[in-house]
Short mmCIF file of C-alpha atoms in Angstrom, two decimals:
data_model
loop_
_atom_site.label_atom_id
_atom_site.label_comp_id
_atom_site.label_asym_id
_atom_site.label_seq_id
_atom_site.Cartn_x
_atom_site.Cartn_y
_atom_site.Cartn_z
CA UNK A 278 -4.84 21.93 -16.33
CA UNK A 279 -4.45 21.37 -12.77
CA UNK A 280 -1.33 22.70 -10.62
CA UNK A 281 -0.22 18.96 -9.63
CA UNK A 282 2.67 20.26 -7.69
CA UNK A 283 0.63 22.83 -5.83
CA UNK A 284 -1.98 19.92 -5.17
CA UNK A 285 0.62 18.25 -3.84
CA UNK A 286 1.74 20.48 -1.42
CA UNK A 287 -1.77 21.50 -0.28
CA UNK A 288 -2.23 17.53 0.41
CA UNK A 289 0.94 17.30 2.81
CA UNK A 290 -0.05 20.67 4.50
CA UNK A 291 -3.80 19.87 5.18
CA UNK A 292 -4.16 16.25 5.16
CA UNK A 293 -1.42 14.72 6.19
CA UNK A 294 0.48 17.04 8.60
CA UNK A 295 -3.04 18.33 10.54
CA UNK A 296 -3.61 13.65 11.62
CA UNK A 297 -0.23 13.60 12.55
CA UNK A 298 2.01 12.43 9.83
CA UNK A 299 4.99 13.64 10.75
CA UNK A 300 7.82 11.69 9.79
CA UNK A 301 10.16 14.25 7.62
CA UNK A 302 11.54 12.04 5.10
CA UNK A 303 7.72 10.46 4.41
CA UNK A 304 6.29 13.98 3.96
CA UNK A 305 9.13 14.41 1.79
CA UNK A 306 8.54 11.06 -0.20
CA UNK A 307 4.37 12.87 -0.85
CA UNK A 308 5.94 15.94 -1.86
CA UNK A 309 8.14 13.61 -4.60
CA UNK A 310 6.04 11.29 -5.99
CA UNK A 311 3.34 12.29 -8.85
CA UNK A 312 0.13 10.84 -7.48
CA UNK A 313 -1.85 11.56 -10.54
CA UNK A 314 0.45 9.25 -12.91
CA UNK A 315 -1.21 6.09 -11.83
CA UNK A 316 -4.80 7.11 -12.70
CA UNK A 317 -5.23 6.53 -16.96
CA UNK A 318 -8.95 8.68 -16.39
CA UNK A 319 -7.93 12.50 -17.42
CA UNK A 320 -11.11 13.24 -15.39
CA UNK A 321 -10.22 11.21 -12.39
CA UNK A 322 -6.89 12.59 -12.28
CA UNK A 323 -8.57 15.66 -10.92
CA UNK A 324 -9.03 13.58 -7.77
CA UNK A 325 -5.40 12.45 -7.06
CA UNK A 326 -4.87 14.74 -4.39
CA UNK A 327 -8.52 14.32 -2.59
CA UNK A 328 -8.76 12.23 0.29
CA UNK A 329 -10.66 9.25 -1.84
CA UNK A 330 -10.26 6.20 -2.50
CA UNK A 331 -9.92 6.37 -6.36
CA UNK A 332 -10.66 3.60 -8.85
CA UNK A 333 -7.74 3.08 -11.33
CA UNK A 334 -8.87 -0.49 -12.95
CA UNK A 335 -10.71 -3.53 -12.85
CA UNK A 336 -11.03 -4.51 -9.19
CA UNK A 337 -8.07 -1.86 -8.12
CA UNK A 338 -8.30 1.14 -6.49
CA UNK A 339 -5.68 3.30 -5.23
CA UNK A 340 -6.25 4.45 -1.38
CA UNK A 341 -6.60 7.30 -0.30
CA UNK A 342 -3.56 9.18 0.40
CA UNK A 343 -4.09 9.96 4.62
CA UNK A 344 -4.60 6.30 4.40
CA UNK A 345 -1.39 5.29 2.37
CA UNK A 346 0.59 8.16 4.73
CA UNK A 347 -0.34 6.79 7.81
CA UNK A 348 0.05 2.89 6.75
CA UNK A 349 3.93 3.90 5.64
CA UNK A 350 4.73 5.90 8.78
CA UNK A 351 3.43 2.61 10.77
CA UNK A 352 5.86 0.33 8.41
CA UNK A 353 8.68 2.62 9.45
CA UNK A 354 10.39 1.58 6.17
CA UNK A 355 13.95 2.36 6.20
CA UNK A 356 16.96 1.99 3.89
CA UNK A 357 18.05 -1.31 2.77
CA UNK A 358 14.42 -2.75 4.05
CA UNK A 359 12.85 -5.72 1.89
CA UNK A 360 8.80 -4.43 1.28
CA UNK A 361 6.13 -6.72 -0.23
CA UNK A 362 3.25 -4.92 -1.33
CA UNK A 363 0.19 -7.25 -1.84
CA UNK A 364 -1.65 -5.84 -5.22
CA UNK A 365 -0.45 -3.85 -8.15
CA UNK A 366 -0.67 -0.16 -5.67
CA UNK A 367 1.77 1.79 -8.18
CA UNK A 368 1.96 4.64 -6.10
CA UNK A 369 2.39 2.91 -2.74
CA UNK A 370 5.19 0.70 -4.17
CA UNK A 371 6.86 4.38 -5.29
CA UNK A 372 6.96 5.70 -1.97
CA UNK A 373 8.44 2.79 -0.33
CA UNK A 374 10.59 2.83 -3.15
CA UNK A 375 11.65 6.44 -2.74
CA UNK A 376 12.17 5.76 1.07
CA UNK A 377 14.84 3.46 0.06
CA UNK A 378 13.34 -0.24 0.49
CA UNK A 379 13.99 -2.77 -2.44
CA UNK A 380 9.77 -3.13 -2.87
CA UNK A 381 8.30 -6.45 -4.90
CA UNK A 382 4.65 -5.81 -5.60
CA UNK A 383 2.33 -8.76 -5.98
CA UNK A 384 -0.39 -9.01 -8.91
CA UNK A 385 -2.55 -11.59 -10.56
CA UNK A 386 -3.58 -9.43 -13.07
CA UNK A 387 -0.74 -9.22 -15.71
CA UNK A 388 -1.95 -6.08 -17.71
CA UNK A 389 -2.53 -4.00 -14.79
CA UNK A 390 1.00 -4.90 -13.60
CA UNK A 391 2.55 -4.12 -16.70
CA UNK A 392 0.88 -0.76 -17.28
CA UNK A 393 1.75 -0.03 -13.72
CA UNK A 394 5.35 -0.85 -14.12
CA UNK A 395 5.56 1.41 -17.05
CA UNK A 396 4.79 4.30 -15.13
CA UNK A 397 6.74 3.51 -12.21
CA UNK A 398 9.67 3.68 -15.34
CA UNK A 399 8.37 6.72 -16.72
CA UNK A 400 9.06 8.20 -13.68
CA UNK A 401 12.35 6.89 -12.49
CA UNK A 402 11.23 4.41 -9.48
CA UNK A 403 13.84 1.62 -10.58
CA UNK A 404 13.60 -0.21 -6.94
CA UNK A 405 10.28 -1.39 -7.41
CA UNK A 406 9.55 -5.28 -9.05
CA UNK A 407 6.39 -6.09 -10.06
CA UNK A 408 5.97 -10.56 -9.76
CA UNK A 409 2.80 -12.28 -10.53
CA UNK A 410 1.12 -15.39 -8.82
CA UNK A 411 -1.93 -15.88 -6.39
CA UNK A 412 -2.10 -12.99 -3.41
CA UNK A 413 -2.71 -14.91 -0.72
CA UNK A 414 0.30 -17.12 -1.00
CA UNK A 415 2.42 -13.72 -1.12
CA UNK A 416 5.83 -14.32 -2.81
CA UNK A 417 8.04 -16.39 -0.80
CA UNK A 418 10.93 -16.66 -3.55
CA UNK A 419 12.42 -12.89 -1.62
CA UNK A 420 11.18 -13.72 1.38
CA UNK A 421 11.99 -12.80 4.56
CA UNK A 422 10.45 -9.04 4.22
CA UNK A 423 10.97 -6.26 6.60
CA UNK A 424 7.42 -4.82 5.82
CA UNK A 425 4.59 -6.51 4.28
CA UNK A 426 1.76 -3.81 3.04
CA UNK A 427 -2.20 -4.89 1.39
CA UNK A 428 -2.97 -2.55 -1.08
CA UNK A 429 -6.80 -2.67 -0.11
CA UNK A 430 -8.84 -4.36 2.29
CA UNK A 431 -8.77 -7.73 3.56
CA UNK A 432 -10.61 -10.34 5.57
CA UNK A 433 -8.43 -12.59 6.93
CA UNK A 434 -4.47 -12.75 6.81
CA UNK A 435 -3.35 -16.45 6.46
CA UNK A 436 -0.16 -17.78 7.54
CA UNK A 437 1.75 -18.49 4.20
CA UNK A 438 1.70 -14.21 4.19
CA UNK A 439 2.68 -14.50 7.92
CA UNK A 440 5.58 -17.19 7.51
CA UNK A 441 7.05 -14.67 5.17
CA UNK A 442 7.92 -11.71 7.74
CA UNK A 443 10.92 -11.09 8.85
CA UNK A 444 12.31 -11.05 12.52
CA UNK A 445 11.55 -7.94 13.65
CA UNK A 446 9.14 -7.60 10.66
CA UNK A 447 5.59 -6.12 9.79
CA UNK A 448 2.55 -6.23 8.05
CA UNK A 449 0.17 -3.84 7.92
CA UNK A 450 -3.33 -3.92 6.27
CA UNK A 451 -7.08 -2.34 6.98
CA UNK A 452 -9.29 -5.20 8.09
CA UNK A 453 -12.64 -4.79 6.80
CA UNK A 454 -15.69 -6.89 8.14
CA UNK A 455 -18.21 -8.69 6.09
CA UNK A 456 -20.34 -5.72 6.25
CA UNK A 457 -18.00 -3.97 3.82
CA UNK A 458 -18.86 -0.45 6.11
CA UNK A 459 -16.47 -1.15 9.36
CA UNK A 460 -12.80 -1.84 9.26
CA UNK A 461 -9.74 -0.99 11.44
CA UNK A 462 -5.99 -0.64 10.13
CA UNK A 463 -4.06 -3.17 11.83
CA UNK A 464 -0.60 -4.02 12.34
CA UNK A 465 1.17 -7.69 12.62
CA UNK A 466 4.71 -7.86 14.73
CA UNK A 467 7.02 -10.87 14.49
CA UNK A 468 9.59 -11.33 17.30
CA UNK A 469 11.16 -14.87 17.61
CA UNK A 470 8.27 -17.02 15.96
CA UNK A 471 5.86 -15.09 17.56
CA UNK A 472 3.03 -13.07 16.02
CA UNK A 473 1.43 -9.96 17.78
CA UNK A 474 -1.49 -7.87 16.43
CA UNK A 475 -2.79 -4.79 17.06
CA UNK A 476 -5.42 -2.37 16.11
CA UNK A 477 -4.04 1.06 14.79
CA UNK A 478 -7.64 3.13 14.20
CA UNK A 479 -10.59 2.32 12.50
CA UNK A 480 -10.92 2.31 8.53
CA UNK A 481 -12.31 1.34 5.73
CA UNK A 482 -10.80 0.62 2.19
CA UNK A 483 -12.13 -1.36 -1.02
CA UNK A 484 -11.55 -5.08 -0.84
CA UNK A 485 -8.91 -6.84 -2.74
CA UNK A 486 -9.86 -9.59 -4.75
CA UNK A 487 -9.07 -13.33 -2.84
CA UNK A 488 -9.31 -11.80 0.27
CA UNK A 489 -12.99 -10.93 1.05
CA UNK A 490 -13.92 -14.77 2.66
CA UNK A 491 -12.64 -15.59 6.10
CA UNK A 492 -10.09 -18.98 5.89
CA UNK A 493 -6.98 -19.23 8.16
CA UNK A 494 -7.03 -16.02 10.48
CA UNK A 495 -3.85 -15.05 12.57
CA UNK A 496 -5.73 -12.54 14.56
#
């Protein structure tokens, strides 16, 4: 069986360190948080700690973990901060969890949730709340949230998602064109009513379901 806790370190010292993820108490969140738990394939789990993209259900994948590091160190998540993570991404939800943010995760897919939530028990992330309804109307019930984070790739960002950040607030999510091969991470700033965007470096990242057809764009 695989060393998880060796893989663990050997992802933090040679992915994430070498591109500049440097925050201390992020690196320390990656060192904390079992990657492997959220992947129900024994023979997948052998890629938790590769830079991949891995599949972990129907239309769900969890991304990569350079990619996850280097959205959170963007979000600058802090204690006390109100996260909304769009899509059932177990293991993102436990690291913004683990940095201290209250974090509501948004699914349409109630198995998925539920099996995700279990493991999030299993392994003592109790700030994280899994809520179901449609994705691209976010979850305005909790709303206004410090940081609001896409679990895969989008097309478009509409404003129901955008009317629900925080002054001050962010979201953060990899843009992917039509093309499904080009995409950039961006990031979304709200100051006074007023919306700012931002490209952070180019990406790419599977699509998540609803958001692959261009409708109201806030870019």
């Amino acid at each position: 069986m695989p060393n998880y806790e060796q893989l663990r370190h050997m992802m933090v010292e040679t992915q994430l360190r070498p591109s500049n993820v440097a925050d201390p108490a992020l690196l320390e969140a990656f060192m904390a948080i079992p990657r492997e738990v959220f992947i129900a394939d024994e023979q997948k789990r052998q890629m938790a700690y590769v830079d991949e993209h891995v599949h972990i259900g129907d239309n769900r994948y969890m991304l990569s973990p350079l990619l996850v590091a280097r959205m959170l160190q963007a979000a600058e998540i802090r204690t006390g901060d109100a996260v909304l993570i769009v899509g059932g991404a177990g293991y993102m939800a436990a690291l913004a969890g683990y940095l201290g943010a209250t974090v509501f995760v948004l699914e349409n897919d109630r198995e998925f949730a539920n099996n995700t939530s279990r493991i999030l028990t299993e392994i003592q992330e109790d700030t994280v709340i899994f809520v179901e309804g449609d994705m691209t109307k976010g979850w305005p019930k909790e709303a206004p949230y410090s940081v609001i984070l896409f679990a895969g790739g989008i097309t478009y960002l509409n404003e129901d998602l955008a009317e629900q950040m925080d002054n001050g607030g962010k979201i953060i999510a990899p843009v992917i064109q039509s093309d499904g091969k080009n995409g950039m991470l961006r990031l979304w700033e709200k100051w006074h009513h007023h919306i700012a965007t931002r490209g952070l470096f180019d990406t790419v990242a599977p699509m998540l379901p609803d958001f692959t057809e261009s409708k109201d764009f806030v870019f």
